[in-house]
Coordinates of C-alpha atoms and ligand atoms in Angstrom, one line a residue:
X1 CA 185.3 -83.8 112.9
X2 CA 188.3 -82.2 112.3
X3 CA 190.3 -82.7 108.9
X4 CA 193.6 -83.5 111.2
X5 CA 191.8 -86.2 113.4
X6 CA 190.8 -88.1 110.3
X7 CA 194.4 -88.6 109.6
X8 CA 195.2 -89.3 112.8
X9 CA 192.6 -92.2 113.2
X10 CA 193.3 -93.4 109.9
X11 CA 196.5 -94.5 111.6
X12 CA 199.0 -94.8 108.6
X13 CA 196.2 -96.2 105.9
X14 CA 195.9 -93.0 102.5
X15 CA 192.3 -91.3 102.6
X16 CA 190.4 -90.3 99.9
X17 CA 188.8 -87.0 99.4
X18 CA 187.4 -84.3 96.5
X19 CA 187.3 -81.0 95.8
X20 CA 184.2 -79.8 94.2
X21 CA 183.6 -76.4 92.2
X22 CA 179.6 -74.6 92.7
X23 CA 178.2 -74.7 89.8
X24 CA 177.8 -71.9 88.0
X25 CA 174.9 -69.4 88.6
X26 CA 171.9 -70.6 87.8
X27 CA 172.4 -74.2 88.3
X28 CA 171.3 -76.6 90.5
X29 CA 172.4 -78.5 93.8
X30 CA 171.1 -81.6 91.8
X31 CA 174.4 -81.1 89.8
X32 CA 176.7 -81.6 92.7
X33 CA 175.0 -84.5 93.7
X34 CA 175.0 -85.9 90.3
X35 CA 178.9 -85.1 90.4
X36 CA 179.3 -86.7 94.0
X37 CA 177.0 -89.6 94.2
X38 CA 178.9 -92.0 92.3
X39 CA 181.7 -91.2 94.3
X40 CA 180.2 -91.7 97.7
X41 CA 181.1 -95.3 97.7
X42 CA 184.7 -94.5 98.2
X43 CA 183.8 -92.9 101.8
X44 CA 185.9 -89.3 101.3
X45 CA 185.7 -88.3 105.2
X46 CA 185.5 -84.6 104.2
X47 CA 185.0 -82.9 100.6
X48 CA 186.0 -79.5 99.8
X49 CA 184.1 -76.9 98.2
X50 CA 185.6 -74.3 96.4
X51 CA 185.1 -70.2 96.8
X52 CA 185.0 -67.9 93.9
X53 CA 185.1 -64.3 94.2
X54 CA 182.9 -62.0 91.9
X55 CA 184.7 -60.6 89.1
X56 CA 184.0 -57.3 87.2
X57 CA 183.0 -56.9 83.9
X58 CA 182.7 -53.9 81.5
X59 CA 178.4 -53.5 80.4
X60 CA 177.7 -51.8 77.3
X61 CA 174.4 -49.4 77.8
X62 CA 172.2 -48.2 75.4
X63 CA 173.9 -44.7 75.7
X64 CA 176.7 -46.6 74.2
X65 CA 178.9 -46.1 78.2
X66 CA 180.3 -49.0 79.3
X67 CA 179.7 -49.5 82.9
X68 CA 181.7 -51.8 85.3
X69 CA 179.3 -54.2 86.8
X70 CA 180.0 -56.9 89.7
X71 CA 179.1 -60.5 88.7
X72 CA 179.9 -63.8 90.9
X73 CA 179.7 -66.9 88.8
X74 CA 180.0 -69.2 91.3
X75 CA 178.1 -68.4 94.4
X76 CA 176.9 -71.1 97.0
X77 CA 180.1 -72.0 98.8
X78 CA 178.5 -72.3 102.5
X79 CA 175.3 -73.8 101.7
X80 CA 176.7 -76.2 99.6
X81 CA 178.8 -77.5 101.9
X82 CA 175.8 -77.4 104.6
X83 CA 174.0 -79.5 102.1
X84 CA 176.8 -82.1 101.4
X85 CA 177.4 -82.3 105.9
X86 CA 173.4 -82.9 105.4
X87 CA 172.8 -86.1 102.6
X88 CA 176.3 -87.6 103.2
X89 CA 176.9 -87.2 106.6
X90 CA 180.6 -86.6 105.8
X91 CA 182.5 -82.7 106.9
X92 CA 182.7 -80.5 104.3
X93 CA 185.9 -77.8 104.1
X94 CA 185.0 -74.3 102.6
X95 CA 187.7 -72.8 100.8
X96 CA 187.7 -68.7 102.3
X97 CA 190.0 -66.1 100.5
X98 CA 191.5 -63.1 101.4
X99 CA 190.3 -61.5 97.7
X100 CA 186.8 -59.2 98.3
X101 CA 187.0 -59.4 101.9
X102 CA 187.6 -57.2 104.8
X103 CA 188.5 -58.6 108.2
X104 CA 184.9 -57.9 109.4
X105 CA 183.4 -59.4 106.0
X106 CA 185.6 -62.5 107.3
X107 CA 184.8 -62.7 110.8
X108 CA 180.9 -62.6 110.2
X109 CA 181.6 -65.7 107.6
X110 CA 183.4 -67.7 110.5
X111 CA 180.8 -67.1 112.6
X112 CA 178.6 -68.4 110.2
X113 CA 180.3 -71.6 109.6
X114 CA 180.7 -72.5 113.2
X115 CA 176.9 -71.6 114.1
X116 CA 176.8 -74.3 110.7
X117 CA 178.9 -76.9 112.3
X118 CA 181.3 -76.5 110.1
X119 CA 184.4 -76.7 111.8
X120 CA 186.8 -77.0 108.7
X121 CA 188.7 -74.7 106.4
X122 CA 191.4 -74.0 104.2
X123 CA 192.7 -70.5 104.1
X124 CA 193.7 -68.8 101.2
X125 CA 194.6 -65.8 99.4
X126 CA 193.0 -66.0 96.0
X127 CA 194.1 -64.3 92.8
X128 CA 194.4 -61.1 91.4
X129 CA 191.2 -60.1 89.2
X130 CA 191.5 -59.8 85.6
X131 CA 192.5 -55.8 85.7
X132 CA 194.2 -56.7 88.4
X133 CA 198.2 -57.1 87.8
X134 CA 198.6 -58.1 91.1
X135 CA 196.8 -59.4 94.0
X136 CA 194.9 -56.6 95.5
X137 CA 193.4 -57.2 99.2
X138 CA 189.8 -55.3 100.3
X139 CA 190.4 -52.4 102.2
X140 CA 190.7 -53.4 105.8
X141 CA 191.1 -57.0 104.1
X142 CA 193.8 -59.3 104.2
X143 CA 196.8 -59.2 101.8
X144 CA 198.0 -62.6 102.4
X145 CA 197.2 -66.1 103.7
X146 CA 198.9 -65.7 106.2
X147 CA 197.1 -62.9 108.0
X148 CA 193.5 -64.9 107.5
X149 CA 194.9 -68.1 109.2
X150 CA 196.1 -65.5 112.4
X151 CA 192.4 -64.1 112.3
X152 CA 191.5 -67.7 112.0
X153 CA 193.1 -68.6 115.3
X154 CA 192.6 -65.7 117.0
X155 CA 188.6 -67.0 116.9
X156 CA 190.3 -70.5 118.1
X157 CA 191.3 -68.7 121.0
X158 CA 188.3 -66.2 121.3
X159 CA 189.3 -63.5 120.8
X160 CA 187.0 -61.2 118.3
X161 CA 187.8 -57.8 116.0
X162 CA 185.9 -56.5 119.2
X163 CA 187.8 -55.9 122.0
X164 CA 185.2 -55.4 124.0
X165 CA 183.9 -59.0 123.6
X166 CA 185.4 -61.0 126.8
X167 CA 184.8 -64.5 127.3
X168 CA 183.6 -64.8 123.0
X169 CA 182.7 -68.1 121.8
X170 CA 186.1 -70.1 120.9
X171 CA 185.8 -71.7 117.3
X172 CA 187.4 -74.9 116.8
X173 CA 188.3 -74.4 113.0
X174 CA 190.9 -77.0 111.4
X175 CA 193.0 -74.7 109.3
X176 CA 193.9 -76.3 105.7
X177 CA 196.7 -74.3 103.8
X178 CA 197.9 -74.1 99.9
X179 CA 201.3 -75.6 99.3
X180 CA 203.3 -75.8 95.7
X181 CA 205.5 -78.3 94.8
X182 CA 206.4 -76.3 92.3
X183 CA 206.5 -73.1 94.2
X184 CA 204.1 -70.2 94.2
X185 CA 204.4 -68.2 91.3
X186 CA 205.1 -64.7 92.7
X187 CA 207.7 -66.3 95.1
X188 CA 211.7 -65.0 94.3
X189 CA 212.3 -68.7 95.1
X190 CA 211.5 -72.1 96.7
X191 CA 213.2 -70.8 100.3
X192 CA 211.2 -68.1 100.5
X193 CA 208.3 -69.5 99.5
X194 CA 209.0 -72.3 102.1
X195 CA 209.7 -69.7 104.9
X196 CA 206.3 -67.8 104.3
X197 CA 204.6 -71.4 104.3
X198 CA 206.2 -71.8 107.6
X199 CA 205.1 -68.7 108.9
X200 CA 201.2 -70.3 108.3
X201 CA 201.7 -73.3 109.9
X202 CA 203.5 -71.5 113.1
X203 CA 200.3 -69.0 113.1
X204 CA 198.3 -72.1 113.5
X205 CA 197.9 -73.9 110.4
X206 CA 196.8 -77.8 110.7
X207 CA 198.3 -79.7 107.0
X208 CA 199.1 -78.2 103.8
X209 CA 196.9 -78.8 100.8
X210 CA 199.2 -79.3 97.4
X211 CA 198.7 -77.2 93.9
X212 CA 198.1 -80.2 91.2
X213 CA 201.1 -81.9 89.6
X214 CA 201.9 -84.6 87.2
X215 CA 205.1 -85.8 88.5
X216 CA 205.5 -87.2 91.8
X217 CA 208.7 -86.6 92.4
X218 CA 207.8 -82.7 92.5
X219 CA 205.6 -84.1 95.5
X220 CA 208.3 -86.0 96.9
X221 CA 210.8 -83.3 96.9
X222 CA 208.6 -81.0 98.5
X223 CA 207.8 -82.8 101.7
X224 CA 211.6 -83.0 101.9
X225 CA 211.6 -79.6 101.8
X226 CA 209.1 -78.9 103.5
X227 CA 210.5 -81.2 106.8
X228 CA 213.9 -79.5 106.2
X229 CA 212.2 -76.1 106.7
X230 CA 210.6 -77.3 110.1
X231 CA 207.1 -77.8 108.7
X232 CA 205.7 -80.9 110.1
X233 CA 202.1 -80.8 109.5
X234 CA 200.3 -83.1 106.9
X235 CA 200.8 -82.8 103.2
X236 CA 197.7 -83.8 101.1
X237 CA 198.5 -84.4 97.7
X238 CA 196.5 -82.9 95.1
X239 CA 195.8 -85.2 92.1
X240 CA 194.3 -83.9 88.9
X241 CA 194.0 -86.2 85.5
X242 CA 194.4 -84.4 82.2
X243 CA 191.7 -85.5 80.0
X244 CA 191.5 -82.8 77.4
X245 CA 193.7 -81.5 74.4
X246 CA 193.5 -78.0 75.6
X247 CA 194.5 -78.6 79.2
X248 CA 198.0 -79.5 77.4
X249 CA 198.0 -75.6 77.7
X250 CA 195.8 -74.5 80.5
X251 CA 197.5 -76.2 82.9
X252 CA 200.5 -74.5 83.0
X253 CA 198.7 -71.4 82.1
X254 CA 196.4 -71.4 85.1
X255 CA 198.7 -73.5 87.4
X256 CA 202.1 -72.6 86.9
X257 CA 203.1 -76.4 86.9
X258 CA 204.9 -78.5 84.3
X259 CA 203.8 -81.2 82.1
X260 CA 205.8 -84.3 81.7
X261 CA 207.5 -85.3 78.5
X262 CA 206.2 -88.6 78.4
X263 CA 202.6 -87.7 79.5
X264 CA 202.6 -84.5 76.6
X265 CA 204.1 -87.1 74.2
X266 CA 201.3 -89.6 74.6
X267 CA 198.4 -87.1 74.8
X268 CA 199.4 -86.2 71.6
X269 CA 200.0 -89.0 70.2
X270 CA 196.2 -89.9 71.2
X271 CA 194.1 -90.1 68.2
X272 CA 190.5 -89.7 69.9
X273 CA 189.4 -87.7 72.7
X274 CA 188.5 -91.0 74.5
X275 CA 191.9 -92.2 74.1
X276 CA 193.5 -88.6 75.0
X277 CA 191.4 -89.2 78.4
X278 CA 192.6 -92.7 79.1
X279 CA 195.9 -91.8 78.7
X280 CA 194.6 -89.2 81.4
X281 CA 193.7 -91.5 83.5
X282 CA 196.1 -94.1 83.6
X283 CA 198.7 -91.5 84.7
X284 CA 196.9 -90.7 87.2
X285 CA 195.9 -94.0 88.1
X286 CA 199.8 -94.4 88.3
X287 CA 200.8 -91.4 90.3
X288 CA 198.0 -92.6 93.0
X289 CA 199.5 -95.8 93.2
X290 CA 203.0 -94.6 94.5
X291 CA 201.6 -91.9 96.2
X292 CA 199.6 -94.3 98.2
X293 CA 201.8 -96.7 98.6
X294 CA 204.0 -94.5 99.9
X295 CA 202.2 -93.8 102.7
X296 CA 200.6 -90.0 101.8
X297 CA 197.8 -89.3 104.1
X298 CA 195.3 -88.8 101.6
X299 CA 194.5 -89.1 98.3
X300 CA 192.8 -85.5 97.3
X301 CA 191.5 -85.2 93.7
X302 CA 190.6 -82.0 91.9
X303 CA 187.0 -83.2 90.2
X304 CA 186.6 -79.8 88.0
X305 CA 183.9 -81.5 85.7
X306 CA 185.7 -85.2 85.6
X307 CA 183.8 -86.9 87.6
X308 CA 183.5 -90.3 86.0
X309 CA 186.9 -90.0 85.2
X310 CA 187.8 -90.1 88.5
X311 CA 185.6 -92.8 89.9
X312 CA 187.8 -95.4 87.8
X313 CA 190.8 -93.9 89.1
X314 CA 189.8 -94.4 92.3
X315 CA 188.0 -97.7 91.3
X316 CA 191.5 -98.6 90.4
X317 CA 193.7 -97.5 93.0
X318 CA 191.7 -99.1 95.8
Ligands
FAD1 P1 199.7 -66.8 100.2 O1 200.1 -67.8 101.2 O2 199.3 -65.5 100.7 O3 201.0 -66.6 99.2 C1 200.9 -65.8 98.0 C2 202.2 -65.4 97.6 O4 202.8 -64.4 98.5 C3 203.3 -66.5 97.5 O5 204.2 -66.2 96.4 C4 204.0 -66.4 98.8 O6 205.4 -66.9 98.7 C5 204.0 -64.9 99.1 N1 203.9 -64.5 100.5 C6 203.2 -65.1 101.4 N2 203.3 -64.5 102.6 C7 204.1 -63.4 102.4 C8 204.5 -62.3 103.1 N3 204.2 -62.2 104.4 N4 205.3 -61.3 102.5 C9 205.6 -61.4 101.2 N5 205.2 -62.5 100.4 C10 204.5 -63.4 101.0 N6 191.7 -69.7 94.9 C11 190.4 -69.2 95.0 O7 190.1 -68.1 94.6 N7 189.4 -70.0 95.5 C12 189.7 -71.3 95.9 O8 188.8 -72.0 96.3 C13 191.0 -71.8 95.8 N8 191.3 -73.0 96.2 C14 192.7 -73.5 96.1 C15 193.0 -74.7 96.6 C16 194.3 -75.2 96.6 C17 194.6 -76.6 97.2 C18 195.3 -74.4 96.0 C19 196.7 -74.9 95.9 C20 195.0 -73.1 95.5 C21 193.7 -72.6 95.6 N9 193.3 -71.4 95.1 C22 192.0 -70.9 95.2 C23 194.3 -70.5 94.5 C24 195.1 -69.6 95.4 O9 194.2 -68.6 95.9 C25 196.2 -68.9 94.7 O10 197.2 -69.9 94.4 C26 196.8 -67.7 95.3 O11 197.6 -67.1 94.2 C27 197.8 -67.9 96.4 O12 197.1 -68.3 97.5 P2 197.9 -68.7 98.9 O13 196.9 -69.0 99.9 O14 198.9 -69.7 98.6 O15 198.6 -67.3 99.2

């Protein structure tokens, strides 16, 4: 089923869902399941599943050269989320980036998920690599959401790379976009940021997915904002507890979002790690609360290795 149906039948009442990383190379599927069983009880209607790109890294050889070698850390995307659609019966979104691929690269992977049943994504750019000081798109790729989620609709509405293909299958994908209520970090500003937001939703995009924040009113601000702008598609808050010392710093680092006063000043003032995480918790525990009862339609939490942390949120909030 369709993300944007869920809402719709939910009729007013906050979902729940998760995002879920692969795990890293080497690991096992056991691992997501041991991440996602205990969290089955709170019947998520769709779980997302992260894509990572492969990155390059320098290898020294024994002639003493370095040579630049392609590694992908996290690889897996599709057939985990075949595997989730298969033990849990629930839908699973892939995340697909513009980073690494070109359009054919792209239109071969939609065509796998929709031979897969999987009739759900969420479009996005991705980041620039390490070297990279800016985004840089495959030849022949895409250089901005945008363009994917047009490709994306394009197979909505059957039409292929392939102009010769007449009468081509037409996908039924549910397009899920990024959103920051604390805009994107490359934009000049929050406008423009808006207007090229818009621009996805107008090329068919379904609801907006939010970057993590820690103060709601960033959320609330940016639905106004959003509505102001003419987007009226869903906006799915995304909820991440801060549970660690160092995240006091990667956060912001990685996510270009701000940190509270009051939530920085208690995390520090946490003498034990187990305290630093309940103080976590019980923000987030808070923010869920008034996001819910405010009517969001869904609750959508970033599990990045904090999984039991996030069952008692959840436990608490419903
Ligand atoms: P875009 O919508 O392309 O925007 C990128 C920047 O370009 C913005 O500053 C925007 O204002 C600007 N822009 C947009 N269109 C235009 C235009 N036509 N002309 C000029 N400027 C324009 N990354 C991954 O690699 N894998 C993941 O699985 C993943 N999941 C994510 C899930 C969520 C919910 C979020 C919020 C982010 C996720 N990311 C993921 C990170 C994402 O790839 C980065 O934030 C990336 O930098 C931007 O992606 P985007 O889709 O928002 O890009």
């Amino acid at each position: 089923m369709r993300v944007t149906d869920y809402f719709e039948k939910a009729a007013g009442q906050t979902l729940i869902s998760f995002e879920i990383l692969p795990p890293l190379k080497g690991g096992r599927m056991q691992d997501i399941f041991n991440v996602l069983d205990p969290l089955m009880e709170f019947r998520p209607p769709f779980i997302d599943v992260t894509y990572h790109r492969e990155e390059y890294v320098y290898v020294r050889r024994p002639s003493g050269y370095y040579e630049k070698t392609a590694i992908r850390k996290r690889p897996g995307t599709v057939g985990i989320c075949a595997a989730l659609m298969h033990r849990y019966g629930v839908d699973a979104v892939p995340h697909l980036i513009c980073g690494g691929f070109t359009r054919e690269d792209t239109e071969n992977a939609l065509i796998d998920l929709n031979f897969l049943n999987i009739n759900n994504v969420l479009a996005l750019r991705g980041d620039a690599q390490q070297f990279e000081s800016k985004f840089m798109p495959e030849p022949g790729g895409h250089e901005y959401a945008l363009d994917l989620v047009k490709q994306i609709s394009d197979m909505n509405r059957g039409k292929y790379l392939d102009p010769n293909i007449e009468n081509g299958e037409k996908t039924d994908f549910c397009i899920g976009i990024a959103g920051y209520p604390e805009k994107h970090f490359e934009a000049a500003n929050m406008e423009l940021d808006l207007r090229y937001t818009k621009a996805k939703v107008d090329a068919g995009a379904d609801y907006i997915v939010t970057q993590m924040f820690f103060d709601n009113k960033h959320y609330f601000e940016y639905v106004r904002q959003c509505r102001e702008a003419g987007i009226n598609v869903p906006i799915v808050p995304g909820l991440k507890p801060l549970t660690k010392h160092y995240q006091l710093s990667s956060i912001p680092r990685h996510f270009y979002v701000d940190l509270p006063t009051d939530l920085v000043k208690e995390a520090l003032g946490a003498t034990t790690p187990e305290a630093r995480a309940q103080v976590g918790m019980e923000w987030c525990i808070a923010q869920s609360k008034e996001l819910k009862a405010a009517g969001v339609p869904c609750l959508h939490y970033y599990t990045m290795g904090d999984a039991e942390i996030i069952r008692q949120i959840v436990e608490a909030v419903y």
